[in-house]
Amino acid sequence: MDMAKGLLRGLAGAAVVSATLLALAGCQDDDGKTGANGAKDGRNPVIAPGKPGERARTLSPEQAARERPDDTPNAADQTYVRGMIEHHRQALTMSALAPDRASAEAVKGLAERIAAAQKPEIGAMERWLARYPAPGGAGGSGSTGGTGGHDHGAMPGMATEQQLKELADARGTDFDRLFLKLMTAHHEGALKMAGQALAGGNNVAVEEMATEVVATQTAEIHRMRALG
C-alpha cells in the first residue's frame, strides 16, 4: 500500500475508522418487512462481525455509529504528521543535490525514488493537517521549520546545517559516500518517529502512514547500506 494512498483513503470519510463494521444490505421478506434483527423502518441494518468464535451482530445505524471506534487524532498523531512534513522536506533538499553531484547512477536513482515518493506524501500529510488542525491553531505546515515552535533540528535523523553545507559542497564519490551516510541516518530517524506514532497515536490514517514508513524506509536503509 502506497503511503499517500493510505492517507487519502484515511481522509475519505468516517468509514475508514469503522473498518470493523461492515455495512450490508438488510434482507427483506417478500412483504417488505425486515428480518427479526433488521431495521423496521426499511433502513439497512449494519452487520458487526464478532470476534473469532462469536456470531456477528445486527445493529441499527444509530447503534453502529455509537460503537464505531473513535480515532480522533491525539497529540502523538499531530506531532508525528507535523514533524514528518519537515523531515520529508529535508530529504527532498538532500535528494535534489544528487543529479549534479553524485557519481554513481545507483545513488542518483535512489535520490530520484526518494523524491518521487515523498513529494506526494507531504501533500497528503498537509491535507490531513487541514482536516485535523491542531487544537488552538498552534503552528502551521506552510513554512519551513514553523510548526508550533518545535525544534526540528532535534528530530531523529535530521542533518545539521553544517552537514547540509558539506553535502552541497561535495562532488563525485565524496558526495555519494556522504549522501548515503546522512540519508541512512535520516531514514533511521524516521523509523523512530514512526514507532512513536504507532505506540502513542490514535488516528487510523496516521497509523497507516507510519506503518508504510517502517516498511519502505527499512527497505531503503538496506539498499543504502549495500551501496555504501
JSON list of C-alpha atoms in Angstrom, two decimals:
[
{"chain": "A", "resi": 1, "resn": "MET", "atom": "CA", "xyz": [0.00, 0.00, 0.00]},
{"chain": "A", "resi": 2, "resn": "ASP", "atom": "CA", "xyz": [1.35, 3.31, -1.00]},
{"chain": "A", "resi": 3, "resn": "MET", "atom": "CA", "xyz": [1.57, 5.74, 1.93]},
{"chain": "A", "resi": 4, "resn": "ALA", "atom": "CA", "xyz": [-0.06, 8.68, 0.21]},
{"chain": "A", "resi": 5, "resn": "LYS", "atom": "CA", "xyz": [-2.90, 6.44, -0.99]},
{"chain": "A", "resi": 6, "resn": "GLY", "atom": "CA", "xyz": [-3.31, 5.16, 2.53]},
{"chain": "A", "resi": 7, "resn": "LEU", "atom": "CA", "xyz": [-3.62, 8.67, 3.90]},
{"chain": "A", "resi": 8, "resn": "LEU", "atom": "CA", "xyz": [-6.07, 9.71, 1.22]},
{"chain": "A", "resi": 9, "resn": "ARG", "atom": "CA", "xyz": [-8.14, 6.68, 1.98]},
{"chain": "A", "resi": 10, "resn": "GLY", "atom": "CA", "xyz": [-7.97, 7.63, 5.64]},
{"chain": "A", "resi": 11, "resn": "LEU", "atom": "CA", "xyz": [-9.29, 11.10, 4.81]},
{"chain": "A", "resi": 12, "resn": "ALA", "atom": "CA", "xyz": [-12.04, 9.85, 2.52]},
{"chain": "A", "resi": 13, "resn": "GLY", "atom": "CA", "xyz": [-14.59, 9.55, 5.30]},
{"chain": "A", "resi": 14, "resn": "ALA", "atom": "CA", "xyz": [-15.56, 8.15, 8.62]},
{"chain": "A", "resi": 15, "resn": "ALA", "atom": "CA", "xyz": [-15.93, 4.68, 7.10]},
{"chain": "A", "resi": 16, "resn": "VAL", "atom": "CA", "xyz": [-12.20, 4.17, 7.45]},
{"chain": "A", "resi": 17, "resn": "VAL", "atom": "CA", "xyz": [-12.33, 4.32, 11.23]},
{"chain": "A", "resi": 18, "resn": "SER", "atom": "CA", "xyz": [-15.21, 1.85, 11.29]},
{"chain": "A", "resi": 19, "resn": "ALA", "atom": "CA", "xyz": [-13.41, -0.83, 9.33]},
{"chain": "A", "resi": 20, "resn": "THR", "atom": "CA", "xyz": [-14.70, -3.47, 11.74]},
{"chain": "A", "resi": 21, "resn": "LEU", "atom": "CA", "xyz": [-18.32, -2.62, 10.93]},
{"chain": "A", "resi": 22, "resn": "LEU", "atom": "CA", "xyz": [-19.39, -3.98, 7.54]},
{"chain": "A", "resi": 23, "resn": "ALA", "atom": "CA", "xyz": [-22.45, -2.23, 6.17]},
{"chain": "A", "resi": 24, "resn": "LEU", "atom": "CA", "xyz": [-24.54, -4.83, 4.41]},
{"chain": "A", "resi": 25, "resn": "ALA", "atom": "CA", "xyz": [-27.92, -4.55, 2.78]},
{"chain": "A", "resi": 26, "resn": "GLY", "atom": "CA", "xyz": [-30.81, -5.59, 5.03]},
{"chain": "A", "resi": 27, "resn": "CYS", "atom": "CA", "xyz": [-32.61, -8.73, 3.98]},
{"chain": "A", "resi": 28, "resn": "GLN", "atom": "CA", "xyz": [-36.26, -8.05, 3.48]},
{"chain": "A", "resi": 29, "resn": "ASP", "atom": "CA", "xyz": [-39.11, -10.53, 3.26]},
{"chain": "A", "resi": 30, "resn": "ASP", "atom": "CA", "xyz": [-41.39, -10.56, 0.26]},
{"chain": "A", "resi": 31, "resn": "ASP", "atom": "CA", "xyz": [-43.89, -8.40, 2.13]},
{"chain": "A", "resi": 32, "resn": "GLY", "atom": "CA", "xyz": [-41.27, -5.67, 2.64]},
{"chain": "A", "resi": 33, "resn": "LYS", "atom": "CA", "xyz": [-40.63, -6.42, 6.32]},
{"chain": "A", "resi": 34, "resn": "THR", "atom": "CA", "xyz": [-37.11, -6.77, 7.57]},
{"chain": "A", "resi": 35, "resn": "GLY", "atom": "CA", "xyz": [-35.71, -9.72, 9.45]},
{"chain": "A", "resi": 36, "resn": "ALA", "atom": "CA", "xyz": [-36.09, -10.01, 13.21]},
{"chain": "A", "resi": 37, "resn": "ASN", "atom": "CA", "xyz": [-32.91, -8.08, 13.91]},
{"chain": "A", "resi": 38, "resn": "GLY", "atom": "CA", "xyz": [-33.17, -5.67, 10.99]},
{"chain": "A", "resi": 39, "resn": "ALA", "atom": "CA", "xyz": [-34.33, -2.07, 10.86]},
{"chain": "A", "resi": 40, "resn": "LYS", "atom": "CA", "xyz": [-38.10, -1.97, 10.88]},
{"chain": "A", "resi": 41, "resn": "ASP", "atom": "CA", "xyz": [-38.33, 1.34, 9.07]},
{"chain": "A", "resi": 42, "resn": "GLY", "atom": "CA", "xyz": [-36.77, -0.01, 5.87]},
{"chain": "A", "resi": 43, "resn": "ARG", "atom": "CA", "xyz": [-33.25, 1.23, 6.59]},
{"chain": "A", "resi": 44, "resn": "ASN", "atom": "CA", "xyz": [-30.46, -1.23, 6.02]},
{"chain": "A", "resi": 45, "resn": "PRO", "atom": "CA", "xyz": [-29.11, -2.80, 9.18]},
{"chain": "A", "resi": 46, "resn": "VAL", "atom": "CA", "xyz": [-25.38, -2.93, 9.88]},
{"chain": "A", "resi": 47, "resn": "ILE", "atom": "CA", "xyz": [-23.69, -6.28, 10.40]},
{"chain": "A", "resi": 48, "resn": "ALA", "atom": "CA", "xyz": [-20.92, -6.10, 13.02]},
{"chain": "A", "resi": 49, "resn": "PRO", "atom": "CA", "xyz": [-18.59, -9.12, 12.74]},
{"chain": "A", "resi": 50, "resn": "GLY", "atom": "CA", "xyz": [-17.99, -10.87, 16.03]},
{"chain": "A", "resi": 51, "resn": "LYS", "atom": "CA", "xyz": [-14.68, -11.88, 17.50]},
{"chain": "A", "resi": 52, "resn": "PRO", "atom": "CA", "xyz": [-13.25, -15.28, 16.46]},
{"chain": "A", "resi": 53, "resn": "GLY", "atom": "CA", "xyz": [-15.78, -17.91, 17.51]},
{"chain": "A", "resi": 54, "resn": "GLU", "atom": "CA", "xyz": [-18.54, -15.37, 18.08]},
{"chain": "A", "resi": 55, "resn": "ARG", "atom": "CA", "xyz": [-21.55, -14.69, 15.88]},
{"chain": "A", "resi": 56, "resn": "ALA", "atom": "CA", "xyz": [-21.99, -11.41, 14.06]},
{"chain": "A", "resi": 57, "resn": "ARG", "atom": "CA", "xyz": [-24.47, -8.89, 15.45]},
{"chain": "A", "resi": 58, "resn": "THR", "atom": "CA", "xyz": [-27.07, -6.92, 13.56]},
{"chain": "A", "resi": 59, "resn": "LEU", "atom": "CA", "xyz": [-27.13, -3.27, 14.61]},
{"chain": "A", "resi": 60, "resn": "SER", "atom": "CA", "xyz": [-29.25, -0.30, 13.74]},
{"chain": "A", "resi": 61, "resn": "PRO", "atom": "CA", "xyz": [-27.42, 2.61, 12.05]},
{"chain": "A", "resi": 62, "resn": "GLU", "atom": "CA", "xyz": [-27.60, 4.51, 15.35]},
{"chain": "A", "resi": 63, "resn": "GLN", "atom": "CA", "xyz": [-26.07, 1.61, 17.30]},
{"chain": "A", "resi": 64, "resn": "ALA", "atom": "CA", "xyz": [-23.33, 1.22, 14.70]},
{"chain": "A", "resi": 65, "resn": "ALA", "atom": "CA", "xyz": [-22.49, 4.91, 14.93]},
{"chain": "A", "resi": 66, "resn": "ARG", "atom": "CA", "xyz": [-22.24, 4.69, 18.73]},
{"chain": "A", "resi": 67, "resn": "GLU", "atom": "CA", "xyz": [-19.99, 1.61, 18.59]},
{"chain": "A", "resi": 68, "resn": "ARG", "atom": "CA", "xyz": [-17.70, 2.91, 15.86]},
{"chain": "A", "resi": 69, "resn": "PRO", "atom": "CA", "xyz": [-14.14, 3.19, 17.18]},
{"chain": "A", "resi": 70, "resn": "ASP", "atom": "CA", "xyz": [-13.12, 6.75, 18.00]},
{"chain": "A", "resi": 71, "resn": "ASP", "atom": "CA", "xyz": [-9.97, 7.59, 16.03]},
{"chain": "A", "resi": 72, "resn": "THR", "atom": "CA", "xyz": [-9.87, 11.27, 16.92]},
{"chain": "A", "resi": 73, "resn": "PRO", "atom": "CA", "xyz": [-6.26, 12.44, 16.42]},
{"chain": "A", "resi": 74, "resn": "ASN", "atom": "CA", "xyz": [-4.31, 12.96, 19.62]},
{"chain": "A", "resi": 75, "resn": "ALA", "atom": "CA", "xyz": [-1.11, 14.83, 20.41]},
{"chain": "A", "resi": 76, "resn": "ALA", "atom": "CA", "xyz": [1.07, 11.95, 19.19]},
{"chain": "A", "resi": 77, "resn": "ASP", "atom": "CA", "xyz": [-0.68, 11.97, 15.80]},
{"chain": "A", "resi": 78, "resn": "GLN", "atom": "CA", "xyz": [-0.28, 15.73, 15.45]},
{"chain": "A", "resi": 79, "resn": "THR", "atom": "CA", "xyz": [3.37, 15.64, 16.48]},
{"chain": "A", "resi": 80, "resn": "TYR", "atom": "CA", "xyz": [4.15, 12.87, 14.01]},
{"chain": "A", "resi": 81, "resn": "VAL", "atom": "CA", "xyz": [2.48, 14.41, 10.97]},
{"chain": "A", "resi": 82, "resn": "ARG", "atom": "CA", "xyz": [3.79, 17.92, 11.57]},
{"chain": "A", "resi": 83, "resn": "GLY", "atom": "CA", "xyz": [7.28, 16.65, 12.27]},
{"chain": "A", "resi": 84, "resn": "MET", "atom": "CA", "xyz": [7.33, 14.22, 9.34]},
{"chain": "A", "resi": 85, "resn": "ILE", "atom": "CA", "xyz": [6.46, 17.01, 6.91]},
{"chain": "A", "resi": 86, "resn": "GLU", "atom": "CA", "xyz": [9.67, 18.80, 7.91]},
{"chain": "A", "resi": 87, "resn": "HIS", "atom": "CA", "xyz": [11.57, 15.52, 7.94]},
{"chain": "A", "resi": 88, "resn": "HIS", "atom": "CA", "xyz": [10.45, 14.79, 4.37]},
{"chain": "A", "resi": 89, "resn": "ARG", "atom": "CA", "xyz": [11.28, 18.32, 3.24]},
{"chain": "A", "resi": 90, "resn": "GLN", "atom": "CA", "xyz": [14.88, 17.88, 4.32]},
{"chain": "A", "resi": 91, "resn": "ALA", "atom": "CA", "xyz": [15.06, 14.56, 2.47]},
{"chain": "A", "resi": 92, "resn": "LEU", "atom": "CA", "xyz": [13.89, 16.38, -0.67]},
{"chain": "A", "resi": 93, "resn": "THR", "atom": "CA", "xyz": [16.55, 19.05, -0.16]},
{"chain": "A", "resi": 94, "resn": "MET", "atom": "CA", "xyz": [19.24, 16.40, 0.11]},
{"chain": "A", "resi": 95, "resn": "SER", "atom": "CA", "xyz": [17.91, 14.39, -2.84]},
{"chain": "A", "resi": 96, "resn": "ALA", "atom": "CA", "xyz": [17.79, 17.46, -5.07]},
{"chain": "A", "resi": 97, "resn": "LEU", "atom": "CA", "xyz": [21.59, 17.72, -4.84]},
{"chain": "A", "resi": 98, "resn": "ALA", "atom": "CA", "xyz": [22.23, 14.27, -6.30]},
{"chain": "A", "resi": 99, "resn": "PRO", "atom": "CA", "xyz": [21.67, 14.78, -10.05]},
{"chain": "A", "resi": 100, "resn": "ASP", "atom": "CA", "xyz": [24.53, 17.31, -10.38]},
{"chain": "A", "resi": 101, "resn": "ARG", "atom": "CA", "xyz": [26.87, 15.94, -7.73]},
{"chain": "A", "resi": 102, "resn": "ALA", "atom": "CA", "xyz": [26.59, 12.16, -7.44]},
{"chain": "A", "resi": 103, "resn": "SER", "atom": "CA", "xyz": [28.86, 9.91, -9.48]},
{"chain": "A", "resi": 104, "resn": "ALA", "atom": "CA", "xyz": [27.08, 6.59, -9.03]},
{"chain": "A", "resi": 105, "resn": "GLU", "atom": "CA", "xyz": [23.94, 6.05, -11.08]},
{"chain": "A", "resi": 106, "resn": "ALA", "atom": "CA", "xyz": [22.56, 3.95, -8.23]},
{"chain": "A", "resi": 107, "resn": "VAL", "atom": "CA", "xyz": [22.80, 6.93, -5.88]},
{"chain": "A", "resi": 108, "resn": "LYS", "atom": "CA", "xyz": [21.12, 9.20, -8.41]},
{"chain": "A", "resi": 109, "resn": "GLY", "atom": "CA", "xyz": [18.37, 6.64, -8.87]},
{"chain": "A", "resi": 110, "resn": "LEU", "atom": "CA", "xyz": [17.87, 6.30, -5.13]},
{"chain": "A", "resi": 111, "resn": "ALA", "atom": "CA", "xyz": [17.58, 10.06, -4.71]},
{"chain": "A", "resi": 112, "resn": "GLU", "atom": "CA", "xyz": [15.05, 10.21, -7.53]},
{"chain": "A", "resi": 113, "resn": "ARG", "atom": "CA", "xyz": [12.92, 7.49, -5.94]},
{"chain": "A", "resi": 114, "resn": "ILE", "atom": "CA", "xyz": [13.00, 9.22, -2.56]},
{"chain": "A", "resi": 115, "resn": "ALA", "atom": "CA", "xyz": [11.84, 12.49, -4.10]},
{"chain": "A", "resi": 116, "resn": "ALA", "atom": "CA", "xyz": [9.13, 10.80, -6.16]},
{"chain": "A", "resi": 117, "resn": "ALA", "atom": "CA", "xyz": [7.72, 9.09, -3.07]},
{"chain": "A", "resi": 118, "resn": "GLN", "atom": "CA", "xyz": [7.99, 11.85, -0.51]},
{"chain": "A", "resi": 119, "resn": "LYS", "atom": "CA", "xyz": [6.64, 14.79, -2.51]},
{"chain": "A", "resi": 120, "resn": "PRO", "atom": "CA", "xyz": [3.11, 13.36, -2.72]},
{"chain": "A", "resi": 121, "resn": "GLU", "atom": "CA", "xyz": [3.36, 12.16, 0.86]},
{"chain": "A", "resi": 122, "resn": "ILE", "atom": "CA", "xyz": [3.95, 15.73, 2.01]},
{"chain": "A", "resi": 123, "resn": "GLY", "atom": "CA", "xyz": [0.84, 16.81, 0.11]},
{"chain": "A", "resi": 124, "resn": "ALA", "atom": "CA", "xyz": [-1.22, 14.06, 1.74]},
{"chain": "A", "resi": 125, "resn": "MET", "atom": "CA", "xyz": [0.04, 14.99, 5.20]},
{"chain": "A", "resi": 126, "resn": "GLU", "atom": "CA", "xyz": [-0.75, 18.65, 4.62]},
{"chain": "A", "resi": 127, "resn": "ARG", "atom": "CA", "xyz": [-4.29, 17.68, 3.65]},
{"chain": "A", "resi": 128, "resn": "TRP", "atom": "CA", "xyz": [-4.51, 15.64, 6.85]},
{"chain": "A", "resi": 129, "resn": "LEU", "atom": "CA", "xyz": [-3.50, 18.72, 8.85]},
{"chain": "A", "resi": 130, "resn": "ALA", "atom": "CA", "xyz": [-6.13, 20.79, 7.06]},
{"chain": "A", "resi": 131, "resn": "ARG", "atom": "CA", "xyz": [-8.75, 18.24, 8.11]},
{"chain": "A", "resi": 132, "resn": "TYR", "atom": "CA", "xyz": [-7.42, 17.90, 11.64]},
{"chain": "A", "resi": 133, "resn": "PRO", "atom": "CA", "xyz": [-5.88, 21.25, 12.69]},
{"chain": "A", "resi": 134, "resn": "ALA", "atom": "CA", "xyz": [-4.07, 21.28, 15.99]},
{"chain": "A", "resi": 135, "resn": "PRO", "atom": "CA", "xyz": [-6.16, 22.45, 18.96]},
{"chain": "A", "resi": 136, "resn": "GLY", "atom": "CA", "xyz": [-5.79, 26.17, 19.40]},
{"chain": "A", "resi": 137, "resn": "GLY", "atom": "CA", "xyz": [-4.32, 26.57, 15.91]},
{"chain": "A", "resi": 138, "resn": "ALA", "atom": "CA", "xyz": [-0.77, 26.03, 17.14]},
{"chain": "A", "resi": 139, "resn": "GLY", "atom": "CA", "xyz": [1.78, 26.04, 14.39]},
{"chain": "A", "resi": 140, "resn": "GLY", "atom": "CA", "xyz": [1.39, 25.77, 10.65]},
{"chain": "A", "resi": 141, "resn": "SER", "atom": "CA", "xyz": [2.57, 23.48, 7.90]},
{"chain": "A", "resi": 142, "resn": "GLY", "atom": "CA", "xyz": [3.20, 26.06, 5.25]},
{"chain": "A", "resi": 143, "resn": "SER", "atom": "CA", "xyz": [6.55, 27.44, 6.38]},
{"chain": "A", "resi": 144, "resn": "THR", "atom": "CA", "xyz": [9.77, 25.54, 6.76]},
{"chain": "A", "resi": 145, "resn": "GLY", "atom": "CA", "xyz": [10.61, 24.97, 10.39]},
{"chain": "A", "resi": 146, "resn": "GLY", "atom": "CA", "xyz": [7.44, 26.73, 11.51]},
{"chain": "A", "resi": 147, "resn": "THR", "atom": "CA", "xyz": [5.25, 24.10, 13.11]},
{"chain": "A", "resi": 148, "resn": "GLY", "atom": "CA", "xyz": [4.28, 25.26, 16.53]},
{"chain": "A", "resi": 149, "resn": "GLY", "atom": "CA", "xyz": [7.73, 26.40, 17.57]},
{"chain": "A", "resi": 150, "resn": "HIS", "atom": "CA", "xyz": [9.19, 22.91, 17.73]},
{"chain": "A", "resi": 151, "resn": "ASP", "atom": "CA", "xyz": [12.93, 22.46, 17.24]},
{"chain": "A", "resi": 152, "resn": "HIS", "atom": "CA", "xyz": [13.02, 20.34, 14.10]},
{"chain": "A", "resi": 153, "resn": "GLY", "atom": "CA", "xyz": [16.78, 20.02, 14.35]},
{"chain": "A", "resi": 154, "resn": "ALA", "atom": "CA", "xyz": [16.15, 17.87, 17.40]},
{"chain": "A", "resi": 155, "resn": "MET", "atom": "CA", "xyz": [14.08, 15.35, 15.45]},
{"chain": "A", "resi": 156, "resn": "PRO", "atom": "CA", "xyz": [15.77, 11.98, 14.99]},
{"chain": "A", "resi": 157, "resn": "GLY", "atom": "CA", "xyz": [17.96, 11.73, 11.90]},
{"chain": "A", "resi": 158, "resn": "MET", "atom": "CA", "xyz": [17.81, 15.37, 10.83]},
{"chain": "A", "resi": 159, "resn": "ALA", "atom": "CA", "xyz": [21.05, 16.63, 9.28]},
{"chain": "A", "resi": 160, "resn": "THR", "atom": "CA", "xyz": [22.59, 19.78, 10.74]},
{"chain": "A", "resi": 161, "resn": "GLU", "atom": "CA", "xyz": [23.10, 22.93, 8.70]},
{"chain": "A", "resi": 162, "resn": "GLN", "atom": "CA", "xyz": [26.81, 22.18, 8.62]},
{"chain": "A", "resi": 163, "resn": "GLN", "atom": "CA", "xyz": [26.21, 18.67, 7.31]},
{"chain": "A", "resi": 164, "resn": "LEU", "atom": "CA", "xyz": [23.90, 20.01, 4.60]},
{"chain": "A", "resi": 165, "resn": "LYS", "atom": "CA", "xyz": [26.58, 22.51, 3.57]},
{"chain": "A", "resi": 166, "resn": "GLU", "atom": "CA", "xyz": [29.20, 19.76, 3.40]},
{"chain": "A", "resi": 167, "resn": "LEU", "atom": "CA", "xyz": [26.85, 17.68, 1.25]},
{"chain": "A", "resi": 168, "resn": "ALA", "atom": "CA", "xyz": [26.21, 20.59, -1.10]},
{"chain": "A", "resi": 169, "resn": "ASP", "atom": "CA", "xyz": [29.97, 21.19, -1.45]},
{"chain": "A", "resi": 170, "resn": "ALA", "atom": "CA", "xyz": [30.81, 17.54, -2.12]},
{"chain": "A", "resi": 171, "resn": "ARG", "atom": "CA", "xyz": [31.21, 16.04, -5.58]},
{"chain": "A", "resi": 172, "resn": "GLY", "atom": "CA", "xyz": [31.62, 12.59, -7.07]},
{"chain": "A", "resi": 173, "resn": "THR", "atom": "CA", "xyz": [32.40, 9.68, -4.77]},
{"chain": "A", "resi": 174, "resn": "ASP", "atom": "CA", "xyz": [32.67, 12.03, -1.79]},
{"chain": "A", "resi": 175, "resn": "PHE", "atom": "CA", "xyz": [29.10, 13.10, -2.38]},
{"chain": "A", "resi": 176, "resn": "ASP", "atom": "CA", "xyz": [27.94, 9.50, -2.79]},
{"chain": "A", "resi": 177, "resn": "ARG", "atom": "CA", "xyz": [29.52, 8.47, 0.50]},
{"chain": "A", "resi": 178, "resn": "LEU", "atom": "CA", "xyz": [28.18, 11.44, 2.46]},
{"chain": "A", "resi": 179, "resn": "PHE", "atom": "CA", "xyz": [24.72, 11.24, 0.90]},
{"chain": "A", "resi": 180, "resn": "LEU", "atom": "CA", "xyz": [24.34, 7.59, 1.81]},
{"chain": "A", "resi": 181, "resn": "LYS", "atom": "CA", "xyz": [25.59, 8.23, 5.34]},
{"chain": "A", "resi": 182, "resn": "LEU", "atom": "CA", "xyz": [23.27, 11.17, 6.00]},
{"chain": "A", "resi": 183, "resn": "MET", "atom": "CA", "xyz": [20.23, 9.66, 4.29]},
{"chain": "A", "resi": 184, "resn": "THR", "atom": "CA", "xyz": [20.64, 6.38, 6.16]},
{"chain": "A", "resi": 185, "resn": "ALA", "atom": "CA", "xyz": [20.65, 8.29, 9.45]},
{"chain": "A", "resi": 186, "resn": "HIS", "atom": "CA", "xyz": [17.69, 10.31, 8.20]},
{"chain": "A", "resi": 187, "resn": "HIS", "atom": "CA", "xyz": [15.68, 7.16, 7.46]},
{"chain": "A", "resi": 188, "resn": "GLU", "atom": "CA", "xyz": [16.62, 5.62, 10.80]},
{"chain": "A", "resi": 189, "resn": "GLY", "atom": "CA", "xyz": [15.25, 8.75, 12.46]},
{"chain": "A", "resi": 190, "resn": "ALA", "atom": "CA", "xyz": [12.02, 8.38, 10.51]},
{"chain": "A", "resi": 191, "resn": "LEU", "atom": "CA", "xyz": [11.66, 4.84, 11.84]},
{"chain": "A", "resi": 192, "resn": "LYS", "atom": "CA", "xyz": [11.95, 6.13, 15.40]},
{"chain": "A", "resi": 193, "resn": "MET", "atom": "CA", "xyz": [9.31, 8.77, 14.75]},
{"chain": "A", "resi": 194, "resn": "ALA", "atom": "CA", "xyz": [7.02, 6.18, 13.17]},
{"chain": "A", "resi": 195, "resn": "GLY", "atom": "CA", "xyz": [7.46, 3.89, 16.16]},
{"chain": "A", "resi": 196, "resn": "GLN", "atom": "CA", "xyz": [6.44, 6.69, 18.50]},
{"chain": "A", "resi": 197, "resn": "ALA", "atom": "CA", "xyz": [3.33, 7.39, 16.43]},
{"chain": "A", "resi": 198, "resn": "LEU", "atom": "CA", "xyz": [2.35, 3.71, 16.35]},
{"chain": "A", "resi": 199, "resn": "ALA", "atom": "CA", "xyz": [2.81, 3.44, 20.10]},
{"chain": "A", "resi": 200, "resn": "GLY", "atom": "CA", "xyz": [1.02, 6.61, 21.13]},
{"chain": "A", "resi": 201, "resn": "GLY", "atom": "CA", "xyz": [-1.22, 7.71, 18.25]},
{"chain": "A", "resi": 202, "resn": "ASN", "atom": "CA", "xyz": [-4.94, 7.11, 17.80]},
{"chain": "A", "resi": 203, "resn": "ASN", "atom": "CA", "xyz": [-5.80, 8.06, 14.21]},
{"chain": "A", "resi": 204, "resn": "VAL", "atom": "CA", "xyz": [-6.15, 5.31, 11.59]},
{"chain": "A", "resi": 205, "resn": "ALA", "atom": "CA", "xyz": [-4.72, 7.38, 8.72]},
{"chain": "A", "resi": 206, "resn": "VAL", "atom": "CA", "xyz": [-1.62, 8.26, 10.75]},
{"chain": "A", "resi": 207, "resn": "GLU", "atom": "CA", "xyz": [-1.20, 4.62, 11.73]},
{"chain": "A", "resi": 208, "resn": "GLU", "atom": "CA", "xyz": [-1.28, 3.65, 8.05]},
{"chain": "A", "resi": 209, "resn": "MET", "atom": "CA", "xyz": [1.28, 6.29, 7.18]},
{"chain": "A", "resi": 210, "resn": "ALA", "atom": "CA", "xyz": [3.63, 5.29, 10.00]},
{"chain": "A", "resi": 211, "resn": "THR", "atom": "CA", "xyz": [3.33, 1.61, 9.11]},
{"chain": "A", "resi": 212, "resn": "GLU", "atom": "CA", "xyz": [4.22, 2.36, 5.50]},
{"chain": "A", "resi": 213, "resn": "VAL", "atom": "CA", "xyz": [7.22, 4.42, 6.58]},
{"chain": "A", "resi": 214, "resn": "VAL", "atom": "CA", "xyz": [8.52, 1.46, 8.57]},
{"chain": "A", "resi": 215, "resn": "ALA", "atom": "CA", "xyz": [8.17, -0.85, 5.57]},
{"chain": "A", "resi": 216, "resn": "THR", "atom": "CA", "xyz": [9.52, 1.39, 2.80]},
{"chain": "A", "resi": 217, "resn": "GLN", "atom": "CA", "xyz": [12.30, 3.13, 4.66]},
{"chain": "A", "resi": 218, "resn": "THR", "atom": "CA", "xyz": [13.59, -0.08, 6.23]},
{"chain": "A", "resi": 219, "resn": "ALA", "atom": "CA", "xyz": [13.96, -1.48, 2.72]},
{"chain": "A", "resi": 220, "resn": "GLU", "atom": "CA", "xyz": [15.77, 1.68, 1.57]},
{"chain": "A", "resi": 221, "resn": "ILE", "atom": "CA", "xyz": [18.12, 1.53, 4.53]},
{"chain": "A", "resi": 222, "resn": "HIS", "atom": "CA", "xyz": [19.16, -1.97, 3.50]},
{"chain": "A", "resi": 223, "resn": "ARG", "atom": "CA", "xyz": [19.65, -0.74, -0.08]},
{"chain": "A", "resi": 224, "resn": "MET", "atom": "CA", "xyz": [21.79, 2.21, 1.01]},
{"chain": "A", "resi": 225, "resn": "ARG", "atom": "CA", "xyz": [23.93, 0.07, 3.26]},
{"chain": "A", "resi": 226, "resn": "ALA", "atom": "CA", "xyz": [24.56, -2.26, 0.34]},
{"chain": "A", "resi": 227, "resn": "LEU", "atom": "CA", "xyz": [25.59, 0.68, -1.83]},
{"chain": "A", "resi": 228, "resn": "GLY", "atom": "CA", "xyz": [27.84, 2.10, 0.86]}
]
